[in-house]
Short mmCIF file of C-alpha atoms in Angstrom, two decimals:
data_model
loop_
_atom_site.label_atom_id
_atom_site.label_comp_id
_atom_site.label_asym_id
_atom_site.label_seq_id
_atom_site.Cartn_x
_atom_site.Cartn_y
_atom_site.Cartn_z
CA UNK V 1 -126.75 51.05 68.76
CA UNK V 2 -126.05 48.31 71.20
CA UNK V 3 -123.16 49.23 73.57
CA UNK V 4 -121.38 45.87 73.93
CA UNK V 5 -117.79 44.85 73.42
CA UNK V 6 -117.33 42.56 70.45
CA UNK V 7 -114.64 40.08 69.64
CA UNK V 8 -112.58 40.82 66.62
CA UNK V 9 -109.03 39.70 65.42
CA UNK V 10 -107.13 41.84 62.85
CA UNK V 11 -104.63 40.17 60.58
CA UNK V 12 -101.18 39.45 62.01
CA UNK V 13 -98.34 39.40 59.40
CA UNK V 14 -95.53 38.30 61.77
CA UNK V 15 -95.19 37.56 65.55
CA UNK V 16 -92.36 36.87 67.94
CA UNK V 17 -91.83 36.46 71.69
CA UNK V 18 -88.72 38.49 72.68
CA UNK V 19 -89.12 37.73 76.42
CA UNK V 20 -90.53 34.89 78.35
CA UNK V 21 -90.76 35.11 82.17
CA UNK V 22 -91.96 32.83 84.99
CA UNK V 23 -95.69 33.55 84.55
CA UNK V 24 -96.01 36.01 81.70
CA UNK V 25 -94.15 36.95 78.44
CA UNK V 26 -93.94 39.85 75.93
CA UNK V 27 -95.18 39.36 72.39
CA UNK V 28 -94.47 41.57 69.38
CA UNK V 29 -97.11 41.33 66.59
CA UNK V 30 -97.08 43.08 63.15
CA UNK V 31 -100.77 44.00 62.77
CA UNK V 32 -102.56 45.08 59.63
CA UNK V 33 -104.41 48.33 60.07
CA UNK V 34 -107.80 49.17 58.34
CA UNK V 35 -105.90 51.24 55.73
CA UNK V 36 -103.65 48.37 54.92
CA UNK V 37 -100.57 49.74 56.79
CA UNK V 38 -98.68 47.34 59.15
CA UNK V 39 -97.71 48.50 62.61
CA UNK V 40 -95.87 46.81 65.44
CA UNK V 41 -97.62 46.16 68.71
CA UNK V 42 -95.74 44.92 71.89
CA UNK V 43 -97.82 43.62 74.73
CA UNK V 44 -97.68 41.37 77.82
CA UNK V 45 -99.26 37.89 77.45
CA UNK V 46 -100.91 36.89 80.77
CA UNK V 47 -102.72 33.71 81.87
CA UNK V 48 -105.57 35.69 83.46
CA UNK V 49 -106.59 36.21 87.10
CA UNK V 50 -109.39 36.00 89.58
CA UNK V 51 -110.25 38.24 92.51
CA UNK V 52 -112.70 37.95 95.34
CA UNK V 53 -114.74 40.64 96.89
CA UNK V 54 -115.58 38.80 100.10
CA UNK V 55 -118.46 40.61 101.94
CA UNK V 56 -119.27 39.71 105.60
CA UNK V 57 -122.50 39.85 107.62
CA UNK V 58 -121.55 43.27 108.91
CA UNK V 59 -121.11 44.78 105.39
CA UNK V 60 -117.37 44.80 105.55
CA UNK V 61 -114.97 43.68 102.76
CA UNK V 62 -112.04 41.45 103.53
CA UNK V 63 -108.86 43.13 102.52
CA UNK V 64 -105.14 42.32 102.37
CA UNK V 65 -102.27 44.79 102.16
CA UNK V 66 -99.33 43.71 100.04
CA UNK V 67 -96.13 45.20 98.64
CA UNK V 68 -96.34 45.73 94.91
CA UNK V 69 -92.68 46.32 93.60
CA UNK V 70 -93.59 47.85 90.10
CA UNK V 71 -95.38 50.76 91.68
CA UNK V 72 -93.27 50.93 94.86
CA UNK V 73 -96.46 50.91 97.20
CA UNK V 74 -98.06 48.67 99.69
CA UNK V 75 -101.66 48.45 98.32
CA UNK V 76 -104.92 47.43 100.05
CA UNK V 77 -106.34 44.85 97.78
CA UNK V 78 -109.00 42.07 97.64
CA UNK V 79 -107.76 38.49 97.53
CA UNK V 80 -106.61 37.55 93.98
CA UNK V 81 -104.36 35.31 92.06
CA UNK V 82 -103.40 33.90 88.68
CA UNK V 83 -105.11 31.20 86.65
CA UNK V 84 -102.07 28.97 86.76
CA UNK V 85 -103.54 25.99 85.02
CA UNK V 86 -104.91 26.41 81.44
CA UNK V 87 -108.62 25.96 81.36
CA UNK V 88 -108.95 26.04 85.15
CA UNK V 89 -112.35 26.70 86.44
CA UNK V 90 -112.14 30.33 87.70
CA UNK V 91 -114.57 29.67 90.68
CA UNK V 92 -112.19 26.95 91.96
CA UNK V 93 -109.23 29.27 91.54
CA UNK V 94 -111.11 32.10 93.39
CA UNK V 95 -112.05 29.68 96.21
CA UNK V 96 -108.41 28.64 96.52
CA UNK V 97 -107.14 32.21 96.71
CA UNK V 98 -109.72 33.12 99.43
CA UNK V 99 -108.49 30.22 101.49
CA UNK V 100 -104.74 30.80 100.84
CA UNK V 101 -104.70 34.49 101.38
CA UNK V 102 -107.33 34.87 104.18
CA UNK V 103 -108.09 31.31 105.40
CA UNK V 104 -111.78 32.04 104.74
CA UNK V 105 -114.44 30.13 102.87
CA UNK V 106 -117.77 31.32 101.51
CA UNK V 107 -121.14 29.77 100.92
CA UNK V 108 -122.56 32.05 98.21
CA UNK V 109 -120.60 32.91 95.09
CA UNK V 110 -121.60 35.14 92.19
CA UNK V 111 -119.76 36.90 89.31
CA UNK V 112 -119.43 40.58 90.16
CA UNK V 113 -117.80 41.64 86.93
CA UNK V 114 -115.15 40.71 84.30
CA UNK V 115 -112.53 43.30 83.24
CA UNK V 116 -109.51 43.57 80.96
CA UNK V 117 -107.00 45.40 83.27
CA UNK V 118 -104.89 47.12 80.70
CA UNK V 119 -106.03 46.24 77.21
CA UNK V 120 -103.71 48.66 75.51
CA UNK V 121 -100.65 46.78 76.73
CA UNK V 122 -101.62 43.55 78.24
CA UNK V 123 -104.21 40.75 77.48
CA UNK V 124 -104.92 40.01 81.12
CA UNK V 125 -108.60 39.37 81.94
CA UNK V 126 -109.86 39.27 85.54
CA UNK V 127 -113.02 37.85 86.83
CA UNK V 128 -114.07 39.42 90.06
CA UNK V 129 -116.38 37.27 92.27
CA UNK V 130 -118.67 38.34 95.05
CA UNK V 131 -118.48 35.90 97.92
CA UNK V 132 -120.90 35.91 100.83
CA UNK V 133 -121.70 33.71 103.86
CA UNK V 134 -118.09 33.90 105.14
CA UNK V 135 -116.58 31.62 107.75
CA UNK V 136 -113.20 30.47 108.90
CA UNK V 137 -111.74 27.76 106.76
CA UNK V 138 -110.79 24.49 108.21
CA UNK V 139 -107.41 22.93 108.29
CA UNK V 140 -104.01 24.46 108.54
CA UNK V 141 -103.24 27.96 107.26
CA UNK V 142 -101.47 28.18 103.84
CA UNK V 143 -97.75 28.75 104.20
CA UNK V 144 -96.91 32.10 102.52
CA UNK V 145 -93.70 33.32 101.08
CA UNK V 146 -92.04 36.37 99.46
CA UNK V 147 -94.29 39.47 99.41
CA UNK V 148 -97.17 37.48 100.94
CA UNK V 149 -95.11 36.87 104.10
CA UNK V 150 -95.55 40.69 104.94
CA UNK V 151 -99.35 40.84 104.20
CA UNK V 152 -101.71 42.68 106.55
CA UNK V 153 -105.43 41.84 106.84
CA UNK V 154 -108.50 44.01 107.67
CA UNK V 155 -112.25 44.08 107.27
CA UNK V 156 -113.46 47.45 106.14
CA UNK V 157 -116.96 48.77 105.69
CA UNK V 158 -118.10 49.33 102.10
CA UNK V 159 -118.88 53.00 102.55
CA UNK V 160 -115.39 53.66 103.93
CA UNK V 161 -113.88 51.89 100.87
CA UNK V 162 -116.05 54.00 98.45
CA UNK V 163 -114.89 57.18 100.12
CA UNK V 164 -111.24 55.99 99.84
CA UNK V 165 -111.59 55.14 96.19
CA UNK V 166 -113.13 58.55 95.29
CA UNK V 167 -110.59 60.32 97.42
CA UNK V 168 -107.73 58.78 95.57
CA UNK V 169 -106.48 56.84 98.55
CA UNK V 170 -107.05 53.34 97.17
CA UNK V 171 -105.64 52.36 93.83
CA UNK V 172 -105.68 48.51 93.29
CA UNK V 173 -107.85 47.94 90.12
CA UNK V 174 -109.69 44.85 91.42
CA UNK V 175 -110.60 46.63 94.72
CA UNK V 176 -111.77 49.81 92.98
CA UNK V 177 -113.76 48.04 90.24
CA UNK V 178 -115.14 45.41 92.73
CA UNK V 179 -116.37 47.86 95.30
CA UNK V 180 -117.98 50.28 92.86
CA UNK V 181 -119.52 47.36 90.99
CA UNK V 182 -120.94 46.09 94.31
CA UNK V 183 -122.53 49.55 95.02
CA UNK V 184 -123.82 49.76 91.45
CA UNK V 185 -125.36 46.27 91.66
CA UNK V 186 -127.10 47.15 94.98
CA UNK V 187 -128.59 50.22 93.30
CA UNK V 188 -129.74 48.29 90.32
CA UNK V 189 -131.40 44.86 90.31
CA UNK V 190 -129.77 43.74 93.50
CA UNK V 191 -127.01 41.33 94.32
CA UNK V 192 -129.06 38.20 93.81
CA UNK V 193 -129.55 39.16 90.21
CA UNK V 194 -125.76 39.01 89.48
CA UNK V 195 -124.50 36.22 87.16
CA UNK V 196 -124.06 32.78 88.67
CA UNK V 197 -120.57 31.83 89.73
CA UNK V 198 -119.96 29.59 86.77
CA UNK V 199 -121.29 31.88 84.08
CA UNK V 200 -119.47 31.66 80.73
CA UNK V 201 -116.28 33.80 80.38
CA UNK V 202 -115.33 34.12 76.76
CA UNK V 203 -111.99 35.81 77.54
CA UNK V 204 -110.88 32.76 79.44
CA UNK V 205 -112.92 29.68 78.51
CA UNK V 206 -113.02 26.92 81.13
CA UNK V 207 -114.52 23.64 81.89
CA UNK V 208 -117.15 23.28 84.68
#
């Protein structure tokens, strides 16, 4: 048996969009089950996201701390953002987010991992990049607003982050997945064996 996710689309008898928001919407599908019955499934339609695990020369990860209203917490996170433009190259989006949220640029980019964040209720897919060779970005800092105006910044050693994840002190999914994927990659074939930055992404096809 090959352990690999496979694309598949079950028949939809009817669909509607009862709510449309600024960036996402809610869709209701009547889906045909294997036994022929039809069940209703509600889920959030999401444009997709990118996140950046930026690793500096001292083996520290660049973090931001931001208020997240749905969970009523300020969470330590890695820079991330929406794929606002359909078909947008995710690498370009990741580079933009690293600049806007941390005013940092990177020389070496690779794909760390791709994940569906909550596939039982949302179609969001996130590509998490590993960025190395960090330096201060040129030009003026991006003007932040709303929750981003209250962000904190830090650079934290990888080992400290692993401890925090396993202790239940850090909860942001991109941070958790990114840090543990980094450690797993180091223990496997090494970081240079990771996929190139513009590797295909079937969940969110893009143009180079």
